[in-house]
PDB file of C-alpha atoms in Angstrom:
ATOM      1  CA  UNK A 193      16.155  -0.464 -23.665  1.00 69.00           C
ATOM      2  CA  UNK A 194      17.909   1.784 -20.707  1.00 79.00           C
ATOM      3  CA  UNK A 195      14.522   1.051 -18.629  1.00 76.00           C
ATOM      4  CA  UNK A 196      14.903  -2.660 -19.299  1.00 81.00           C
ATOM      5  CA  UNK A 197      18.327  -2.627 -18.031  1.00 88.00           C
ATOM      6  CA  UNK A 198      17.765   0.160 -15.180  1.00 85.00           C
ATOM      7  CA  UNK A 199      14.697  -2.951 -13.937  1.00 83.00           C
ATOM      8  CA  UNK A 200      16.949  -5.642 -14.125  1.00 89.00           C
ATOM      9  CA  UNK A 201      19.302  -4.071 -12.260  1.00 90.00           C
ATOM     10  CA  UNK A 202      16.593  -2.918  -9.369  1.00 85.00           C
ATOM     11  CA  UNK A 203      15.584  -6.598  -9.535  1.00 86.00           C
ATOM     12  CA  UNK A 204      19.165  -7.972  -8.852  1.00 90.00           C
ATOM     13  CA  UNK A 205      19.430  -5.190  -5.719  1.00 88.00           C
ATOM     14  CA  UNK A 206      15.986  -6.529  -4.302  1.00 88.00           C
ATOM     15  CA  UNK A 207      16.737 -10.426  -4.669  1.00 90.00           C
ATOM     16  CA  UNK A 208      20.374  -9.660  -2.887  1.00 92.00           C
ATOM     17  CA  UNK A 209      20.126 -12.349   0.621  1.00 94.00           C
ATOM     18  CA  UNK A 210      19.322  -8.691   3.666  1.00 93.00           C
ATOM     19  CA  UNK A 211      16.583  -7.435   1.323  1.00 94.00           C
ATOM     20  CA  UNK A 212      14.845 -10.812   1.066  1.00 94.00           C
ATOM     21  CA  UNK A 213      15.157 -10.867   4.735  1.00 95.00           C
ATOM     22  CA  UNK A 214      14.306  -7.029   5.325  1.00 94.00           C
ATOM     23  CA  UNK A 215      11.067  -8.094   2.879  1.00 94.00           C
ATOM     24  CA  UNK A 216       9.949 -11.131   4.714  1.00 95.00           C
ATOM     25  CA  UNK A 217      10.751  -9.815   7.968  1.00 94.00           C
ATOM     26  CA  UNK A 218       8.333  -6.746   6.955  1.00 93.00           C
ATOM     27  CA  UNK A 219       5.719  -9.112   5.588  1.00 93.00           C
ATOM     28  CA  UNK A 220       5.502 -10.660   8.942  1.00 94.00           C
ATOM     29  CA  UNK A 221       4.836  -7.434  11.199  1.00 92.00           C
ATOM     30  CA  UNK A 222       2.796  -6.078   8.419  1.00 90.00           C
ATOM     31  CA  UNK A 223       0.650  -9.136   8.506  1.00 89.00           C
ATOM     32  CA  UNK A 224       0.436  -8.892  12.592  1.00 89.00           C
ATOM     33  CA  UNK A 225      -0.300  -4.903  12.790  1.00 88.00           C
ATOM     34  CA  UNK A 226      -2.820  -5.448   9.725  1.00 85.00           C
ATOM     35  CA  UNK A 227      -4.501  -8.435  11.628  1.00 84.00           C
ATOM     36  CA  UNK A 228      -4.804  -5.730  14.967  1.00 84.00           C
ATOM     37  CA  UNK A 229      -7.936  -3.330  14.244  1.00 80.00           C
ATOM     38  CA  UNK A 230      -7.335  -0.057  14.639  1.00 78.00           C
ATOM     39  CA  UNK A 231      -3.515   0.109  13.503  1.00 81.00           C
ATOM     40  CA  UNK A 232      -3.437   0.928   9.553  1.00 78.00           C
ATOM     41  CA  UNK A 233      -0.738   0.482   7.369  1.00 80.00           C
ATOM     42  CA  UNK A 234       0.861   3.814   8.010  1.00 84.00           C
ATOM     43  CA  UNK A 235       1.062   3.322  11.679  1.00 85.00           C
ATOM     44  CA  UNK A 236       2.743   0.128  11.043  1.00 85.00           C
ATOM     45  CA  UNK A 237       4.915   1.617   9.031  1.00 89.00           C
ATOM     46  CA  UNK A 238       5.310   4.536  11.482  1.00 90.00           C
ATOM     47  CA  UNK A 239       5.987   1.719  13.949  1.00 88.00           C
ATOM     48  CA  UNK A 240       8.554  -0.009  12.773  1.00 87.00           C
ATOM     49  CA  UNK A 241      10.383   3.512  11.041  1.00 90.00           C
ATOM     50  CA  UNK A 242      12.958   3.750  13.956  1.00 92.00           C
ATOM     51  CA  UNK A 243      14.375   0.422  13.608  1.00 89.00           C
ATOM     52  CA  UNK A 244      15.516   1.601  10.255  1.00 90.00           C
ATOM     53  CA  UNK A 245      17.915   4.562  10.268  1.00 91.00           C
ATOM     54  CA  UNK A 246      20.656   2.196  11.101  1.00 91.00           C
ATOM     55  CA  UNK A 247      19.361   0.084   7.473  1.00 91.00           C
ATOM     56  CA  UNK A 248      20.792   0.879   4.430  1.00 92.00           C
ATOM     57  CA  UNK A 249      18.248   3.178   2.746  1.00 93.00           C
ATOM     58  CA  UNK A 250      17.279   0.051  -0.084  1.00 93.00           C
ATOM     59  CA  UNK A 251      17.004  -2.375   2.468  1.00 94.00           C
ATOM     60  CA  UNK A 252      14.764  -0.348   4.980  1.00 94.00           C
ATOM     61  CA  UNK A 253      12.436   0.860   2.050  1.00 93.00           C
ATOM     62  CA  UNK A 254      12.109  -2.879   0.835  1.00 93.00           C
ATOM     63  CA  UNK A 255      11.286  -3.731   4.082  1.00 93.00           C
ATOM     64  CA  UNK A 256       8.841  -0.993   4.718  1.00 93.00           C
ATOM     65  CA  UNK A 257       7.138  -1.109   1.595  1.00 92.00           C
ATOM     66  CA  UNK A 258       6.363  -4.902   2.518  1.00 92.00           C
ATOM     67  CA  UNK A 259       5.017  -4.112   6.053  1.00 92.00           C
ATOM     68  CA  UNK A 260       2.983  -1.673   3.679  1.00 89.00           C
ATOM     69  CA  UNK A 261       1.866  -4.366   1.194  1.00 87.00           C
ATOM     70  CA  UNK A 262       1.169  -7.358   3.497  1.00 89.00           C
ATOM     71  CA  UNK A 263      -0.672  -4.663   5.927  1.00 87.00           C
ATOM     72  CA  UNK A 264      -3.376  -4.410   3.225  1.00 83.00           C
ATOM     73  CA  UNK A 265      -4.185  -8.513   3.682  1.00 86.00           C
ATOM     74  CA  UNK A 266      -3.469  -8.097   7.062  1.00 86.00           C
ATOM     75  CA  UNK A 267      -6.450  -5.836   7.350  1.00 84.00           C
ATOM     76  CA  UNK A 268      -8.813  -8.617   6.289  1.00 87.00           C
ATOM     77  CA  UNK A 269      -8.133 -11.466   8.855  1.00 85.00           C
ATOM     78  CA  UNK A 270     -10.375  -9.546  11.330  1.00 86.00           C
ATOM     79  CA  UNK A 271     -12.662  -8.515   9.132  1.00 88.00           C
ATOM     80  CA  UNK A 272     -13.322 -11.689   7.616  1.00 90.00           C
ATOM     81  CA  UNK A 273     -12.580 -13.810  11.245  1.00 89.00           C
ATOM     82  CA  UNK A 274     -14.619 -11.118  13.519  1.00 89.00           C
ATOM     83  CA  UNK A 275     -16.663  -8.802  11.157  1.00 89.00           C
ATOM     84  CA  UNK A 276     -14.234  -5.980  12.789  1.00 88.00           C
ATOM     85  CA  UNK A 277     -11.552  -4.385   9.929  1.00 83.00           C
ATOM     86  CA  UNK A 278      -8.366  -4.370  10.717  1.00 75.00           C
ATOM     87  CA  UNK A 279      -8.371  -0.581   8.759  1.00 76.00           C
ATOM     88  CA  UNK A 280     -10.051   1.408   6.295  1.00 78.00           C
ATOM     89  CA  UNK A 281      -9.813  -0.589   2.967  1.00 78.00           C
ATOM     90  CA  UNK A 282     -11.047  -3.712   5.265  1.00 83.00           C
ATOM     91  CA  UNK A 283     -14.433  -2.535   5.442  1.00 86.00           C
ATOM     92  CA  UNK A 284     -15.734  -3.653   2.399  1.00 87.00           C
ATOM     93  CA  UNK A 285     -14.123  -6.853   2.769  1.00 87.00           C
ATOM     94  CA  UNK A 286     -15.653  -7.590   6.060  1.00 88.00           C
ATOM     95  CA  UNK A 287     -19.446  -7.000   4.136  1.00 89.00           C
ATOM     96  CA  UNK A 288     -18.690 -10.030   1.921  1.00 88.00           C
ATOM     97  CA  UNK A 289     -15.887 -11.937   4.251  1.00 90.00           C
ATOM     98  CA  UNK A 290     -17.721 -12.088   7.226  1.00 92.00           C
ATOM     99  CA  UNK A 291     -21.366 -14.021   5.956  1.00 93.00           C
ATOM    100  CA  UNK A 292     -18.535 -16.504   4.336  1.00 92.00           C
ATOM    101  CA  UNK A 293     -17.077 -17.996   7.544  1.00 92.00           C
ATOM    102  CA  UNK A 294     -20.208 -17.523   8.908  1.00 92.00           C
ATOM    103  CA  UNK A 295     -21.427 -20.318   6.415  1.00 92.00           C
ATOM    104  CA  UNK A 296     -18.363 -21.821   7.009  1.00 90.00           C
ATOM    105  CA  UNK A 297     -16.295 -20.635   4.209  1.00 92.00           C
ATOM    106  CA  UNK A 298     -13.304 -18.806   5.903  1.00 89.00           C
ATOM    107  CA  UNK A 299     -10.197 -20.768   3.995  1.00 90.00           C
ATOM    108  CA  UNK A 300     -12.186 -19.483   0.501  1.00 92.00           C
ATOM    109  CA  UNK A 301     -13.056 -15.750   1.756  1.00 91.00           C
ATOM    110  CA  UNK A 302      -9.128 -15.490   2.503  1.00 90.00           C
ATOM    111  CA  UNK A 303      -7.922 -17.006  -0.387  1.00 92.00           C
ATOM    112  CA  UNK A 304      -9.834 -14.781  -2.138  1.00 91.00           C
ATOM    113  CA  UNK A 305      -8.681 -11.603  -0.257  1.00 90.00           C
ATOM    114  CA  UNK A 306      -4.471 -13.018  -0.677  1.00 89.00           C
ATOM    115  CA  UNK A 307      -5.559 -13.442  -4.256  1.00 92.00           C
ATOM    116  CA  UNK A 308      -7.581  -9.689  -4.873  1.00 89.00           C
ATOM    117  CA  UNK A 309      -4.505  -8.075  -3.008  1.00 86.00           C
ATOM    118  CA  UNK A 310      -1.529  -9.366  -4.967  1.00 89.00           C
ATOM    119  CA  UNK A 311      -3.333  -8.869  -8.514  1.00 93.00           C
ATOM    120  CA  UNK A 312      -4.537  -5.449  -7.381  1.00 89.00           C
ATOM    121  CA  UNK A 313      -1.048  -4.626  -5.933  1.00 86.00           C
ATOM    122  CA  UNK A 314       0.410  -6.013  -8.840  1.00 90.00           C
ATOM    123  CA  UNK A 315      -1.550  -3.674 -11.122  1.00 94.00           C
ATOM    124  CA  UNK A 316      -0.923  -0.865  -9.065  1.00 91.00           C
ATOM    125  CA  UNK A 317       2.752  -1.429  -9.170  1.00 88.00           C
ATOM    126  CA  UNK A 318       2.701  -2.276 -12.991  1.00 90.00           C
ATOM    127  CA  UNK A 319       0.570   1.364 -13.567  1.00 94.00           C
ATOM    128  CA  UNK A 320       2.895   3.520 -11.628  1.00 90.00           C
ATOM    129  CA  UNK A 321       6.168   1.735 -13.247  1.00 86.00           C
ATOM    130  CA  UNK A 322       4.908   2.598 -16.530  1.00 89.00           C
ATOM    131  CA  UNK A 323       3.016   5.940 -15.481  1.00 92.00           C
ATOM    132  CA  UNK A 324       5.862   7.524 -13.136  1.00 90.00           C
ATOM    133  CA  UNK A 325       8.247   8.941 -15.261  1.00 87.00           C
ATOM    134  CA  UNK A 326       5.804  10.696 -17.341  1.00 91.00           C
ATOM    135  CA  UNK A 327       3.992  12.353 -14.652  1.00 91.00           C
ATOM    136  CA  UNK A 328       7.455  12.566 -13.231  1.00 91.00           C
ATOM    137  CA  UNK A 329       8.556  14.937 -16.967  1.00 91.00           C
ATOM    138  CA  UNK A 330       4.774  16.686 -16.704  1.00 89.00           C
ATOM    139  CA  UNK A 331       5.353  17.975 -13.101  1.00 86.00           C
ATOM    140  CA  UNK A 332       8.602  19.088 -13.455  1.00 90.00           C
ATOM    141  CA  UNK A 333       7.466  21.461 -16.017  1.00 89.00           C
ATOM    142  CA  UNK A 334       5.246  22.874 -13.711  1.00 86.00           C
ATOM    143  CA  UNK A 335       6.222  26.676 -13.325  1.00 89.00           C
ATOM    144  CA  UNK A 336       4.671  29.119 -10.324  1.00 91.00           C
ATOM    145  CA  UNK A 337       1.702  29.966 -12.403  1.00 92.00           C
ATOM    146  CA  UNK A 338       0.854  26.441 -13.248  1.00 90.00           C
ATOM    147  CA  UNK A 339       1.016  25.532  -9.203  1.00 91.00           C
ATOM    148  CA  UNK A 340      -0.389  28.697  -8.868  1.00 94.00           C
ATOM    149  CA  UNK A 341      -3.354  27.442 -11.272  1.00 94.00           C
ATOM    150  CA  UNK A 342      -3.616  24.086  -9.712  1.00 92.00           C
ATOM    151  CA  UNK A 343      -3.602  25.226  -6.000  1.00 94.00           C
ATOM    152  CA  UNK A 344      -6.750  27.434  -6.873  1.00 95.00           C
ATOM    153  CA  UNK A 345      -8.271  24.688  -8.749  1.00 95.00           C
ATOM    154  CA  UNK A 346      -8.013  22.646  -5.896  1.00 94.00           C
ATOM    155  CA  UNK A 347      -9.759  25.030  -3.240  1.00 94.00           C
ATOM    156  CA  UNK A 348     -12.314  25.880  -5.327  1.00 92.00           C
ATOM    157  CA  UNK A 349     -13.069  22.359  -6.105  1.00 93.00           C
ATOM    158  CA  UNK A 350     -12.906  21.888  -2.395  1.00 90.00           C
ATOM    159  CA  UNK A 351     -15.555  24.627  -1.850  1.00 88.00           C
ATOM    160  CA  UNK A 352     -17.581  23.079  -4.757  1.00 88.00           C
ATOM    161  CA  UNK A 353     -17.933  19.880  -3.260  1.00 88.00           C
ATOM    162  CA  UNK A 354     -18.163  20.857   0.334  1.00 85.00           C
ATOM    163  CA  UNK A 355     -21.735  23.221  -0.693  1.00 78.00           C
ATOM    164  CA  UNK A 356     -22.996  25.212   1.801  1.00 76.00           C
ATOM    165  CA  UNK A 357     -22.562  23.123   4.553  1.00 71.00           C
ATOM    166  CA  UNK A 358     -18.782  23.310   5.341  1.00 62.00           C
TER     167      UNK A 358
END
C-alpha cells in the first residue's frame, strides 16, 4: 500500500504546471536531435545537460528523461523519410519504414513507429517500476566476494565470446 501511495505522490510532483513544461519542452528538442542523424539520445541529452544545473533536480530529470524518450521516435523520421537513421535503434526501422513511403505509406509507417515506441516505453517503464526495488534489495547484498565473483564472470565471459580473434 506504501508503493501505491509513494506513486501517487511521484505522479502529483510530475503533473505540477514547470514539469509539464520541463517535459514538453524536452519532447520537443528530443524530437529535433532524434530527427538529425548522427546525434543519439545521449548526446541530446548531453546537449541540453548544462541548461539544467540551475533546474530543480525533479524538473531537469523530467525534462531530460523526455528529450530521452521522444529521441527514440525522433530517430525514425529520417529513417523512415530518407532511409538514413537518425541513431542506432533506427536502423531496423528504416528496413521496414523506408519501402512504406516509398509506396506511399509514410503517415502509416510513423504512426506505427509513435505507436511501437510508447507501448514499448511503456513496458519498459512498467518492468523496471515493478523490477527495481528487488534488484535494488539483491545488489545491495552484494559483498566483495560476490563483486569479486561477478567481475570475473564478466571477463571471462568477455574472453569466451570474443574467441581467438580479440
Amino acid at each position: 500500500m506504501e508503493n501505491l501511495q509513494l506513486l501517487w505522490m511521484g505522479l502529483e510532483t510530475a503533473c505540477s504546471l514547470p514539469n509539464l513544461i520541463s517535459a514538453i519542452f524536452g519532447a520537443i528538442i528530443g524530437l529535433v536531435v532524434g530527427a538529425m542523424p548522427g546525434i543519439g539520445s545521449l548526446s541530446g541529452v548531453a546537449l541540453l545537460l548544462p541548461l539544467t544545473f540551475k533546474m530543480n533536480p525533479t524538473t531537469a530529470i523530467i525534462g531530460l528523461a523526455a528529450l530521452y524518450y521522444s529521441n527514440m521516435y525522433g530517430g525514425s523520421f529520417s529513417a523512415i523519410l530518407l532511409n538514413i537513421p537518425g541513431d542506432s535503434p533506427a536502423v531496423m526501422t528504416a528496413l521496414d519504414g523506408y519501402p512504406l513511403a516509398r509506396s506511399g505509406r509514410a503517415g502509416a509507417a510513423l504512426s506505427t513507429a509513435i505507436c511501437s515506441s510508447f507501448i514499448g516505453g511503456t513496458i519498459g517503464i512498467i518492468i523496471l517500476t515493478i523490477s527495481g526495488p528487488i534488484l535494488a534489495k539483491w545488489g545491495l547484498a552484494f559483498g566483495p566476494a560476490e563483486l569479486t565473483l561477478l567481475i570475473l564472470f564478466a571477463m571471462t565471459s568477455i574472453g569466451w565470446l570474443l574467441g581467438e580473434n580479440p
